[in-house]
Coordinates of C-alpha atoms in Angstrom, one line a residue:
M1 CA 21.2 -6.3 -15.8
D2 CA 20.0 -9.4 -14.0
K3 CA 23.6 -10.6 -13.6
S4 CA 25.2 -7.3 -12.5
V5 CA 24.7 -4.1 -10.5
A6 CA 25.7 -0.8 -12.3
I7 CA 26.7 2.2 -10.2
V8 CA 26.1 5.5 -12.0
S9 CA 27.3 9.0 -11.1
A10 CA 24.3 11.2 -10.5
A11 CA 26.3 14.3 -11.5
S12 CA 27.6 13.1 -14.8
L13 CA 25.2 10.2 -15.5
T14 CA 28.1 8.0 -16.4
Q15 CA 28.8 4.5 -15.1
V16 CA 31.3 4.4 -12.3
Q17 CA 31.4 0.8 -11.5
S18 CA 29.8 -2.6 -12.5
I19 CA 29.5 -5.3 -9.9
Q20 CA 29.1 -8.8 -11.3
I21 CA 26.4 -10.4 -9.0
A22 CA 23.2 -12.2 -10.0
N23 CA 19.7 -12.4 -8.6
V24 CA 20.0 -9.2 -6.5
I25 CA 16.7 -8.2 -4.9
E26 CA 17.7 -5.3 -2.5
I27 CA 20.4 -2.6 -2.6
G28 CA 21.4 0.1 -0.2
F29 CA 24.0 2.8 0.1
S30 CA 25.9 4.0 3.1
P31 CA 25.3 7.7 4.1
K32 CA 28.3 9.1 2.2
G33 CA 28.0 6.6 -0.7
T34 CA 31.3 4.8 0.2
F35 CA 29.7 1.4 0.4
I36 CA 26.8 -0.4 -1.3
S37 CA 25.1 -3.4 0.2
T38 CA 23.3 -6.1 -1.9
W39 CA 20.8 -8.8 -0.7
E40 CA 19.7 -11.9 -2.5
R41 CA 17.5 -14.8 -1.3
Q42 CA 19.4 -17.2 1.0
Q43 CA 20.0 -20.7 -0.4
K44 CA 20.5 -23.9 1.5
A45 CA 23.8 -24.5 3.3
D46 CA 26.3 -26.6 1.4
E47 CA 29.7 -28.0 2.2
H48 CA 31.1 -24.4 2.2
G49 CA 28.8 -23.5 5.1
V50 CA 26.0 -20.9 5.3
H51 CA 25.1 -19.0 2.1
K52 CA 26.3 -15.4 2.7
N53 CA 23.6 -13.5 0.8
L54 CA 24.3 -10.1 2.3
K55 CA 27.4 -8.5 0.7
V56 CA 29.1 -5.1 1.1
W57 CA 31.0 -3.6 -1.8
N58 CA 33.3 -0.6 -2.2
T59 CA 31.6 1.8 -4.7
Q60 CA 34.9 3.1 -6.1
T61 CA 36.8 -0.1 -6.6
G62 CA 33.9 -2.6 -6.9
E63 CA 35.6 -4.9 -4.4
Q64 CA 33.6 -7.0 -1.9
V65 CA 34.7 -6.0 1.6
A66 CA 32.3 -8.0 3.8
S67 CA 29.6 -10.7 3.5
F68 CA 27.1 -12.1 6.0
G69 CA 24.3 -14.6 6.1
Q70 CA 20.9 -12.7 6.4
K71 CA 17.8 -14.9 6.3
N72 CA 15.0 -12.2 6.7
Q73 CA 14.5 -9.5 4.1
E74 CA 12.9 -7.2 6.7
G75 CA 15.7 -5.1 8.3
W76 CA 18.3 -6.7 6.1
D77 CA 20.7 -3.7 5.6
L78 CA 23.4 -2.5 7.9
Q79 CA 22.9 0.8 9.8
Y80 CA 25.6 3.4 9.6
T81 CA 26.4 6.4 11.7
A82 CA 26.2 9.7 9.8
S83 CA 30.1 9.9 9.6
E84 CA 30.3 6.2 8.6
S85 CA 32.5 5.6 11.7
H86 CA 30.5 2.6 12.8
A87 CA 28.2 0.0 11.1
L88 CA 25.6 -1.9 13.2
R89 CA 24.1 -5.3 12.3
L90 CA 21.5 -7.4 14.2
A91 CA 22.4 -11.1 13.9
G92 CA 19.8 -13.2 15.7
P93 CA 19.9 -12.3 19.4
E94 CA 23.2 -10.4 19.0
I95 CA 24.0 -6.8 18.1
Q96 CA 27.3 -6.6 16.2
L97 CA 29.3 -3.3 15.7
Y98 CA 31.8 -3.0 12.9
D99 CA 34.4 -0.4 11.9
P100 CA 33.9 0.2 8.1
S101 CA 37.5 1.2 7.7
D102 CA 38.5 -2.3 8.6
W103 CA 35.8 -4.9 7.8
S104 CA 38.3 -7.8 7.9
A105 CA 38.8 -7.2 11.7
G106 CA 35.3 -8.4 12.4
P107 CA 33.0 -6.9 15.0
V108 CA 34.6 -4.4 17.4
S109 CA 31.8 -4.9 20.0
K110 CA 28.9 -7.3 20.6
L111 CA 25.8 -7.2 22.8
R112 CA 23.7 -10.3 23.3
I113 CA 20.1 -10.0 24.4
D114 CA 17.8 -13.0 24.4
G115 CA 14.5 -12.4 22.6
I116 CA 15.5 -9.2 20.8
T117 CA 13.7 -8.7 17.5
S118 CA 14.8 -5.2 16.4
A119 CA 17.5 -2.6 16.9
V120 CA 17.3 1.0 15.6
L121 CA 20.4 3.3 15.5
S122 CA 19.9 7.0 16.2
P123 CA 21.3 9.9 14.2
G124 CA 23.2 12.7 15.8
A125 CA 26.8 13.3 17.0
N126 CA 26.4 11.0 20.0
P127 CA 24.4 8.0 18.6
S128 CA 22.5 5.5 20.6
V129 CA 20.7 2.2 19.8
A130 CA 17.2 1.3 20.9
V131 CA 16.5 -2.4 21.2
F132 CA 13.1 -4.1 21.5
I133 CA 12.1 -7.4 23.3
P134 CA 8.5 -8.3 22.6
E135 CA 6.0 -9.5 25.2
K136 CA 6.1 -13.3 25.7
S137 CA 4.3 -15.8 28.0
G138 CA 3.0 -13.1 30.4
T139 CA 6.4 -11.3 30.5
P140 CA 6.0 -7.7 29.4
G141 CA 7.8 -6.3 26.5
S142 CA 10.6 -3.8 26.9
V143 CA 12.7 -1.2 25.2
R144 CA 16.3 -0.5 26.2
I145 CA 18.5 2.3 25.0
H146 CA 22.3 1.8 24.9
N147 CA 25.0 4.3 24.1
L148 CA 26.9 3.2 21.0
Q149 CA 30.3 4.1 22.5
A150 CA 29.6 1.8 25.5
L151 CA 27.4 -0.9 24.0
T152 CA 28.1 -3.5 26.6
A153 CA 27.4 -1.1 29.5
P154 CA 24.0 -1.1 31.3
P155 CA 21.2 0.7 29.3
S156 CA 20.8 4.4 29.9
C157 CA 17.1 4.1 29.8
Q158 CA 14.6 1.1 30.0
K159 CA 10.8 0.9 29.8
S160 CA 8.5 -2.1 30.1
F161 CA 4.9 -2.4 28.9
F162 CA 2.3 -4.9 28.0
K163 CA 0.4 -5.1 24.7
A164 CA 3.6 -5.0 22.6
D165 CA 3.9 -7.7 19.9
R166 CA 5.6 -5.3 17.4
I167 CA 7.2 -1.9 17.6
T168 CA 8.0 1.1 15.4
I169 CA 10.8 3.4 16.6
K170 CA 11.4 6.9 15.3
W171 CA 14.3 9.1 16.5
N172 CA 14.3 12.8 16.3
S173 CA 17.1 14.3 14.1
L174 CA 19.3 15.1 17.1
G175 CA 19.1 11.5 18.4
T176 CA 18.0 12.7 21.9
L177 CA 14.3 11.5 21.9
A178 CA 12.6 8.4 20.5
L179 CA 8.9 7.8 19.7
L180 CA 7.9 4.2 20.3
M181 CA 4.6 2.8 18.8
T182 CA 3.8 -0.6 20.3
H183 CA 1.3 -2.7 18.4
T184 CA -0.7 -5.9 19.1
E185 CA -2.1 -8.2 16.5
V186 CA -5.5 -8.6 18.3
D187 CA -7.5 -6.0 20.1
K188 CA -9.0 -7.8 23.1
S189 CA -11.7 -5.1 23.5
N190 CA -12.9 -6.0 19.9
K191 CA -13.0 -2.3 19.0
S192 CA -10.5 -2.5 16.1
Y193 CA -9.9 -5.2 13.4
Y194 CA -6.3 -4.0 13.1
G195 CA -5.3 -4.6 16.7
E196 CA -4.4 -2.1 19.4
S197 CA -1.6 0.5 19.3
N198 CA 0.0 2.8 21.9
L199 CA 2.6 5.5 21.7
H200 CA 5.4 6.3 24.2
L201 CA 8.2 8.9 24.3
M202 CA 11.6 8.1 25.7
S203 CA 14.7 10.1 26.2
A204 CA 18.1 8.7 25.3
A205 CA 19.6 10.2 28.5
G206 CA 17.0 8.5 30.6
N207 CA 15.7 11.7 32.2
F208 CA 12.2 11.5 30.7
D209 CA 9.7 9.0 29.5
S210 CA 5.9 9.2 29.1
R211 CA 2.9 7.4 27.6
I212 CA 1.1 9.7 25.1
V213 CA -2.6 9.7 26.0
L214 CA -4.8 10.4 22.9
D215 CA -8.3 11.7 23.2
K216 CA -9.9 9.6 20.4
E217 CA -10.3 5.8 20.2
G218 CA -8.9 3.9 17.3
P219 CA -5.5 3.0 15.8
I220 CA -2.5 5.3 15.4
H221 CA -2.2 5.7 11.6
D222 CA 1.1 7.7 11.4
F223 CA 3.5 9.9 13.3
A224 CA 6.5 12.0 12.4
W225 CA 9.1 14.3 14.1
N226 CA 9.5 17.9 13.0
P227 CA 13.1 18.2 11.7
N228 CA 13.7 20.8 14.4
S229 CA 13.5 17.9 17.0
K230 CA 11.2 19.9 19.3
E231 CA 7.8 18.6 18.3
F232 CA 6.0 15.8 16.5
C233 CA 2.7 15.2 14.8
I234 CA 0.3 12.2 15.2
I235 CA -2.7 11.0 13.2
Y236 CA -4.9 8.8 15.3
G237 CA -8.5 7.5 15.9
F238 CA -11.1 5.9 13.8
M239 CA -11.9 7.6 10.5
P240 CA -12.2 10.5 10.1
A241 CA -8.9 10.6 12.0
K242 CA -7.7 13.4 14.3
T243 CA -4.4 15.1 13.8
T244 CA -2.5 16.8 16.7
I245 CA 0.9 18.4 17.1
F246 CA 2.7 17.8 20.5
D247 CA 5.8 19.3 21.9
Q248 CA 8.8 17.3 23.4
R249 CA 7.1 17.2 26.8
V250 CA 3.9 15.6 25.3
K251 CA 1.8 18.8 25.5
A252 CA -0.7 19.4 22.7
I253 CA 0.1 22.5 20.7
H254 CA -2.5 22.5 17.9
E255 CA -5.3 20.2 16.7
F256 CA -6.2 20.1 13.0
G257 CA -9.6 18.5 13.7
A258 CA -11.0 15.3 12.0
H259 CA -10.1 14.6 8.4
P260 CA -9.8 11.4 6.3
V261 CA -6.0 11.2 6.4
N262 CA -3.5 8.5 7.4
F263 CA -0.1 10.0 6.4
V264 CA 2.0 12.9 7.7
S265 CA 5.2 14.4 6.4
W266 CA 7.2 17.5 7.3
N267 CA 9.4 19.3 4.7
P268 CA 13.1 19.3 5.5
Q269 CA 13.0 22.7 7.0
G270 CA 10.0 21.9 9.3
R271 CA 8.1 24.9 7.9
L272 CA 5.4 23.0 5.9
L273 CA 3.3 20.0 7.0
A274 CA 1.6 17.6 4.6
L275 CA -1.4 15.6 5.7
A276 CA -2.7 13.0 3.2
G277 CA -5.1 10.1 2.8
F278 CA -3.4 7.3 0.8
G279 CA -4.1 3.6 0.4
N280 CA -7.9 3.0 0.6
L281 CA -8.5 6.7 0.9
A282 CA -9.1 9.2 -1.9
G283 CA -5.5 10.6 -2.1
K284 CA -6.2 14.2 -1.0
V285 CA -3.1 16.0 0.3
E286 CA -3.4 19.1 2.5
I287 CA -0.4 21.4 3.0
Y288 CA -0.2 23.6 6.1
D289 CA 2.1 26.4 7.1
R290 CA 3.6 25.6 10.5
R291 CA 4.1 29.3 11.3
T292 CA 0.4 30.3 10.8
L293 CA -1.1 26.8 11.1
N294 CA -3.3 27.7 8.1
K295 CA -3.9 25.5 5.1
I296 CA -2.2 26.9 2.0
A297 CA -2.9 24.3 -0.6
E298 CA -4.7 21.1 -1.4
I299 CA -3.5 18.5 -3.9
D300 CA -5.5 15.7 -5.5
A301 CA -3.0 12.8 -5.9
P302 CA -5.0 9.5 -6.1
N303 CA -3.3 6.1 -6.2
T304 CA -0.1 7.5 -4.7
S305 CA 2.2 4.9 -3.2
H306 CA 5.2 7.2 -2.6
F307 CA 5.4 10.8 -1.3
E308 CA 8.6 12.7 -0.7
W309 CA 9.7 16.3 -0.2
N310 CA 12.7 17.7 -2.1
Y311 CA 15.6 19.0 0.0
D312 CA 14.7 22.6 -0.8
G313 CA 11.2 22.1 0.8
T314 CA 9.2 23.6 -2.0
T315 CA 8.6 20.7 -4.4
I316 CA 6.9 17.4 -3.8
L317 CA 7.3 14.1 -5.6
T318 CA 4.3 11.7 -5.8
A319 CA 4.6 8.3 -7.5
T320 CA 2.5 5.3 -8.4
L321 CA 4.7 2.2 -8.2
S322 CA 4.6 -1.5 -9.0
P323 CA 3.8 -4.0 -7.6
R324 CA 1.6 -1.9 -5.4
L325 CA -0.4 -0.8 -8.5
R326 CA 0.1 -2.2 -11.9
V327 CA -1.7 0.6 -13.8
D328 CA -1.1 4.4 -14.1
N329 CA 2.6 4.0 -13.0
G330 CA 4.5 7.3 -13.1
I331 CA 5.6 10.3 -11.2
K332 CA 4.2 13.8 -10.6
V333 CA 6.0 16.9 -9.3
W334 CA 4.1 19.5 -7.4
W335 CA 4.8 22.9 -6.0
C336 CA 4.1 23.4 -2.3
S337 CA 1.3 25.8 -3.1
G338 CA -0.6 23.1 -5.1
Q339 CA 0.5 23.6 -8.7
L340 CA 1.3 20.6 -10.9
L341 CA 4.8 21.1 -12.5
H342 CA 5.6 17.9 -14.3
V343 CA 4.1 14.5 -15.2
Q344 CA 5.9 11.5 -16.5
N345 CA 4.2 8.2 -17.0
T346 CA 5.7 4.8 -17.6
D347 CA 4.6 1.2 -18.0
D348 CA 6.3 -0.3 -14.9
L349 CA 7.9 2.0 -12.2
Y350 CA 9.4 0.3 -9.2
Q351 CA 11.1 3.1 -7.3
A352 CA 11.3 6.9 -7.4
N353 CA 13.3 9.2 -5.1
W354 CA 14.8 12.7 -5.0
R355 CA 18.6 12.8 -5.1
P356 CA 19.7 13.0 -1.4
V357 CA 22.0 15.8 -0.1
S358 CA 23.8 16.4 3.1
R359 CA 21.8 17.9 5.9
N360 CA 24.3 20.7 6.1
A361 CA 23.4 21.6 2.4
I362 CA 19.7 22.1 3.1
P363 CA 18.8 25.8 2.4
Q364 CA 16.6 27.9 4.7
F365 CA 13.0 28.2 3.7
P366 CA 11.9 31.7 2.6
A367 CA 9.8 33.9 4.9
N368 CA 6.9 33.7 2.5
V369 CA 5.9 30.7 0.3
P370 CA 7.6 31.4 -3.1
A371 CA 5.6 31.6 -6.3
A372 CA 5.4 28.5 -8.4
P373 CA 7.5 28.2 -11.6
E374 CA 6.1 27.7 -15.1
P375 CA 4.8 24.1 -15.5
S376 CA 6.3 21.8 -18.1
V377 CA 4.6 20.9 -21.4
S378 CA 3.7 17.4 -20.0
T379 CA 1.0 18.9 -17.8
K380 CA -0.9 20.4 -20.8
A381 CA -1.5 16.9 -22.2
L382 CA -3.5 15.8 -19.2
P383 CA -7.2 15.5 -19.7
A384 CA -9.4 18.2 -18.1
K385 CA -10.4 17.4 -14.5
P386 CA -14.1 16.5 -14.4
V387 CA -16.3 18.7 -12.3
A388 CA -17.1 16.9 -9.0
A389 CA -20.7 16.4 -8.4
K390 CA -22.2 18.0 -5.3
P391 CA -22.4 15.4 -2.6
A392 CA -26.0 14.5 -1.8
G393 CA -25.2 13.8 1.9
A394 CA -27.0 11.5 4.2
Y395 CA -30.8 11.1 3.9
R396 CA -32.8 13.3 6.3
P397 CA -36.6 12.9 6.7
P398 CA -38.7 16.0 6.2
G399 CA -39.1 16.5 9.9
A400 CA -35.3 16.8 10.3
Q401 CA -35.1 19.2 7.4
G402 CA -37.3 21.8 9.1
R403 CA -40.2 21.0 6.9
A404 CA -43.5 19.7 8.2
A405 CA -45.0 16.5 6.9
P406 CA -48.1 17.0 4.7
S407 CA -51.4 16.9 6.6
I408 CA -52.6 13.9 4.5
F409 CA -50.0 11.8 6.3
K410 CA -50.9 12.9 9.8
R411 CA -53.5 11.3 12.1
E412 CA -56.6 13.3 12.8
D413 CA -55.6 13.9 16.4
E414 CA -52.4 15.5 15.0
G415 CA -54.3 18.0 12.9
G416 CA -54.3 15.8 9.8
S417 CA -57.0 16.1 7.0
G418 CA -58.1 12.5 7.4
S419 CA -61.6 13.5 8.6
G420 CA -62.4 15.6 5.6
T421 CA -60.6 13.7 2.8
Q422 CA -61.9 10.6 1.1
T423 CA -59.5 8.1 -0.3
P424 CA -60.4 6.9 -3.9
P425 CA -62.0 3.4 -4.2
R426 CA -59.4 0.7 -4.3
G427 CA -61.6 -2.2 -5.3
V428 CA -61.8 -4.0 -8.7
P429 CA -65.0 -3.0 -10.6
G430 CA -67.2 -6.1 -10.9
S431 CA -65.8 -7.9 -7.9
M432 CA -67.8 -8.7 -4.8
G433 CA -67.7 -6.0 -2.2
Y434 CA -67.0 -3.1 -4.5
Y435 CA -69.3 -0.1 -4.2
E436 CA -69.1 3.4 -5.5
S437 CA -68.4 6.2 -3.0
G438 CA -71.5 7.3 -1.1
T439 CA -73.4 4.0 -1.4
S440 CA -73.9 1.3 1.2
G441 CA -73.2 -2.3 1.0
P442 CA -75.7 -5.1 1.7
S443 CA -76.9 -6.0 5.1
L444 CA -76.0 -9.5 6.3
N445 CA -77.7 -10.9 9.5
G446 CA -78.7 -7.5 10.5
H447 CA -75.1 -6.1 10.5
S448 CA -74.4 -3.4 8.0
R449 CA -71.6 -3.9 5.4
G450 CA -71.8 -0.3 4.4
A451 CA -68.7 1.3 2.9
G452 CA -66.6 3.6 4.9
S453 CA -65.5 7.1 4.0
N454 CA -63.5 5.7 1.1
G455 CA -66.5 3.9 -0.4
Y456 CA -64.8 0.6 -0.4
V457 CA -65.8 -2.6 1.4
R458 CA -63.5 -5.6 1.1
G459 CA -65.4 -8.7 0.0
R460 CA -64.5 -12.3 -0.7
G461 CA -63.4 -11.6 -4.2
D462 CA -61.1 -8.6 -3.4
A463 CA -57.4 -8.8 -3.9
P464 CA -55.3 -8.8 -0.7
R465 CA -54.4 -5.4 0.7
G466 CA -51.1 -4.1 -0.7
R467 CA -51.4 -5.7 -4.1
G468 CA -52.5 -4.0 -7.2
Q469 CA -56.3 -3.3 -7.1
G470 CA -56.8 -2.3 -10.7
G471 CA -56.9 -4.4 -13.8
R472 CA -53.7 -5.0 -15.7
H473 CA -53.6 -3.8 -19.3
V474 CA -52.0 -6.4 -21.7
P475 CA -50.9 -4.9 -25.1
G476 CA -52.9 -6.4 -28.0
A477 CA -55.6 -7.9 -25.8
A478 CA -59.3 -7.2 -26.3
Q479 CA -60.8 -4.3 -24.4
V480 CA -63.2 -5.3 -21.6
I481 CA -66.2 -3.0 -20.9
V482 CA -68.1 -3.9 -17.7
T483 CA -71.7 -2.6 -17.4
P484 CA -74.4 -3.3 -14.8
S485 CA -77.3 -5.5 -15.7
G486 CA -80.2 -3.5 -17.3
T487 CA -77.9 -0.9 -18.8
P488 CA -77.3 -1.3 -22.5
P489 CA -73.6 -1.3 -23.5
P490 CA -72.2 1.3 -25.8
G491 CA -74.0 0.7 -29.1
G492 CA -77.6 0.7 -27.7
E493 CA -78.2 -3.0 -27.7
G494 CA -80.9 -4.3 -25.4
E495 CA -81.6 -7.7 -23.7
K496 CA -83.0 -9.3 -26.9
A497 CA -80.0 -8.3 -29.0
R498 CA -77.7 -9.7 -26.4
R499 CA -79.5 -13.1 -26.4
K500 CA -79.0 -13.4 -30.1
K501 CA -75.3 -13.1 -29.7
G502 CA -75.1 -16.0 -27.3
K503 CA -73.6 -18.4 -29.9
G504 CA -70.2 -17.8 -28.4
K505 CA -71.4 -18.8 -24.9
R506 CA -72.3 -22.1 -23.4
E507 CA -74.5 -23.1 -20.5
D508 CA -73.0 -24.0 -17.1
P509 CA -73.9 -27.5 -15.7
D510 CA -76.9 -26.1 -13.8
G511 CA -78.2 -24.1 -16.7
A512 CA -78.5 -21.1 -14.4
H513 CA -75.9 -18.8 -15.9
S514 CA -74.3 -18.5 -19.3
L515 CA -70.5 -18.8 -19.6
P516 CA -68.4 -17.3 -22.3
A517 CA -66.4 -19.4 -24.7
S518 CA -63.3 -19.2 -22.5
G519 CA -65.1 -21.2 -19.8
R520 CA -64.7 -18.4 -17.1
Q521 CA -67.8 -17.2 -15.3
T522 CA -68.4 -13.5 -15.6
P523 CA -69.3 -11.6 -12.4
N524 CA -72.9 -10.5 -11.9
L525 CA -73.4 -7.0 -10.7
E526 CA -77.0 -7.1 -9.5
R527 CA -79.5 -9.7 -8.3
S528 CA -82.9 -9.3 -6.7
A529 CA -83.5 -10.8 -3.3
T530 CA -86.8 -12.2 -2.3
P531 CA -88.0 -13.5 1.1
N532 CA -87.5 -17.1 -0.1
H533 CA -84.1 -16.4 -1.7
P534 CA -82.2 -14.0 0.4
A535 CA -78.6 -13.0 -0.4
H536 CA -75.9 -15.6 0.3
G537 CA -78.5 -18.3 0.9
R538 CA -79.3 -17.1 4.4
G539 CA -82.8 -16.8 5.9
P540 CA -84.7 -13.5 6.2
S541 CA -83.1 -11.0 8.4
P542 CA -85.2 -10.2 11.5
N543 CA -84.4 -6.5 11.2
I544 CA -85.8 -6.1 7.6
S545 CA -89.5 -5.3 7.2
A546 CA -91.7 -7.0 4.6
A547 CA -91.9 -3.9 2.4
E548 CA -88.1 -3.6 2.4
K549 CA -87.6 -7.3 1.5
G550 CA -89.3 -6.9 -1.8
K551 CA -87.4 -3.8 -2.7
M552 CA -83.9 -4.9 -1.5
R553 CA -81.3 -5.3 -4.3
I554 CA -77.9 -6.8 -3.6
V555 CA -75.0 -6.5 -6.0
M556 CA -73.8 -10.1 -6.9
P557 CA -71.3 -11.3 -9.5
A558 CA -73.9 -13.2 -11.6
K559 CA -75.1 -10.9 -14.4
T560 CA -72.1 -8.7 -15.2
E561 CA -72.3 -7.9 -18.9
V562 CA -69.1 -8.0 -20.8
T563 CA -68.7 -6.5 -24.2
L564 CA -65.5 -7.4 -26.2
S565 CA -64.2 -4.8 -28.5
P566 CA -61.9 -5.9 -31.3
P567 CA -58.2 -5.7 -30.4
T568 CA -56.4 -2.6 -31.5
A569 CA -52.8 -2.4 -32.7
V570 CA -50.7 -1.7 -29.7
E571 CA -46.9 -1.2 -29.8
S572 CA -45.2 -3.6 -27.5
P573 CA -42.9 -1.8 -25.0
M574 CA -40.2 -4.3 -25.8
S575 CA -39.9 -3.0 -29.3
P576 CA -40.0 0.8 -29.3
G577 CA -40.5 2.5 -32.6
G578 CA -42.5 -0.3 -34.1
D579 CA -39.7 -2.4 -35.4
G580 CA -42.2 -4.9 -36.9
S581 CA -43.2 -2.2 -39.5
L582 CA -39.7 -1.8 -40.8
D583 CA -38.5 -3.7 -43.8
P584 CA -35.1 -5.3 -43.7
L585 CA -33.4 -2.5 -45.6
Q586 CA -34.6 0.1 -43.2
K587 CA -33.5 -2.0 -40.2
K588 CA -30.0 -2.3 -41.7
I589 CA -29.7 1.4 -42.3
R590 CA -30.8 2.0 -38.7
N591 CA -28.2 -0.4 -37.4
L592 CA -25.4 1.2 -39.4
N593 CA -26.4 4.7 -38.1
K594 CA -26.2 3.3 -34.5
K595 CA -22.6 2.0 -35.2
L596 CA -21.6 5.5 -36.5
K597 CA -23.0 7.1 -33.4
A598 CA -21.0 4.8 -31.2
I599 CA -17.9 5.6 -33.2
E600 CA -18.4 9.3 -32.7
E601 CA -18.7 8.7 -28.9
L602 CA -15.4 6.8 -28.9
K603 CA -13.7 9.7 -30.8
E604 CA -14.8 12.1 -28.2
K605 CA -13.2 9.9 -25.5
V606 CA -10.0 10.0 -27.4
K607 CA -10.1 13.8 -27.6
R608 CA -10.5 13.9 -23.8
G609 CA -7.4 11.8 -23.4
E610 CA -9.1 8.6 -22.2
K611 CA -7.5 5.2 -23.0
L612 CA -9.4 2.8 -25.3
E613 CA -9.2 -0.9 -25.6
A614 CA -8.0 -2.7 -28.8
T615 CA -11.5 -3.6 -29.8
Q616 CA -12.6 0.0 -29.5
H617 CA -9.8 1.1 -31.8
K618 CA -10.8 -1.5 -34.3
K619 CA -14.4 -0.1 -34.2
I620 CA -13.1 3.4 -35.0
D621 CA -11.0 2.0 -37.9
S622 CA -14.2 0.4 -39.4
E623 CA -15.9 3.8 -39.9
A624 CA -15.0 4.1 -43.6
E625 CA -16.4 0.7 -44.4
I626 CA -19.6 1.5 -42.6
R627 CA -20.1 4.8 -44.3
K628 CA -19.4 3.2 -47.7
E629 CA -22.0 0.5 -47.0
L630 CA -24.5 3.1 -45.8
A631 CA -24.0 5.1 -49.0
S632 CA -24.6 2.0 -51.2
L633 CA -27.9 1.5 -49.4
G634 CA -29.1 5.0 -50.4

């Protein structure tokens, strides 16, 4: 097939003609199917002249009737009138008009316009052509409308505007009005990454033109004419976008509100309207009845790259195509009320369309939406649709949820409970500056260091505020019991008994305090202060009486008693279940059971219709060997 183009009859599915041509990239039919056009990449010119890569063939005889040199792939095909009486082609700055009944005669009419970049032929009994000249070097862009029967005559309508680098032109089905969407690559206001767009309406007769003013900032995502040629629908604004129907005099008829949509399509009768969010959106399709303006169905069609109504206006085709997406290629057929009728998947799908019919053959839409037919068997093989989780929504603080904040978090002047509530101590037992709730700290230079309402005074040995204040438990380490001096530790040992156990300690260089074998000094919880040896080496405080000096006791980290209890067996959190206690046989049995459990989970995925990788299928195939090995281990 890479060296020929086969033409097949859609009625009998038999081959009508085979055209021997290689490396074809694009094909296109004329409205009545009399001619077929092919396009291939243009090659360098040789001694025979320019490579004519655009060729026109007769579908019945397979004969080549015309050929042209067409460099650009965009807008490559010829444009025909509905009756195939004329064919229009844009060749550089020149519009050429041909008579398809006599291609050899060459163009019957020509129009040359410097700077022209696009030309769009209108439908209808009296066709016109709209041509676009973009903005350049401060000169505004313009659109001109010429009557096809008098192509070289002055334009019937002309409009100039700035901010027009590119344009999209859509005619209504009668060919009397045209919607023009101008677009710039850069938004000078820096409000949109995708540039700036504007929409205009022009009449082919030249009796009406208007700029369409939209009430929401942002790009124009899509717009489409109703097939009745009397109204059109626009999706515009930043997401969620707004959708509005206008009449032919640019008066708003109905607003659908803001929704995450960027695609609009009318059914051929203009009775139903589809609004969808494709591309980077979720693929939701909403169907509205134009008569009642109510939503009648909602379709979930993610990854859709093609959407098309059938000529009867009741069935919809959605397709996932390559190279837009390389996975999940296929088609789905839906009823207009939302039911899925047929599914067909394929590895690589490049194009999908309904068979076209003449506009005169389109039937009338029923007064009421008809009931859906019975779905095909292919829909039953689809996996069950997962239940969507309830969206959590944006975070709202308790104050915005109608709930008051707890009193513990309020200040006292706001009615909080800070005046009557004490915060638990945050110090480290045994460190300087830690006192139990209700006690007072020592007095230094006459200024009290008493604890506040929380019973905690931060001292030199405290950890910085915000870090963990308690000791860290290390699994397997010896338990440390801290007791104040003069209080026997658990076990009832006194001072003499503790001195006998000093073999594991060594004296510090001054001989004043004993150090444990680890070499770290243990904190001292109490120390008597005398007039000659006050706390912290300072002189006697002038505010302390002689009687109080002999009774004053200051907690100091010099005589903290530490009792080490033997380490207990603690399971490490890195090895739950105590793997160290299992013998090799038990470990092997446990690993085999884990593999069997993983295989069962993969089987459940297969039942749900999910696709597995090759390695996962191999894991399922190894189930028999694993069970055999497990049985041999007992």
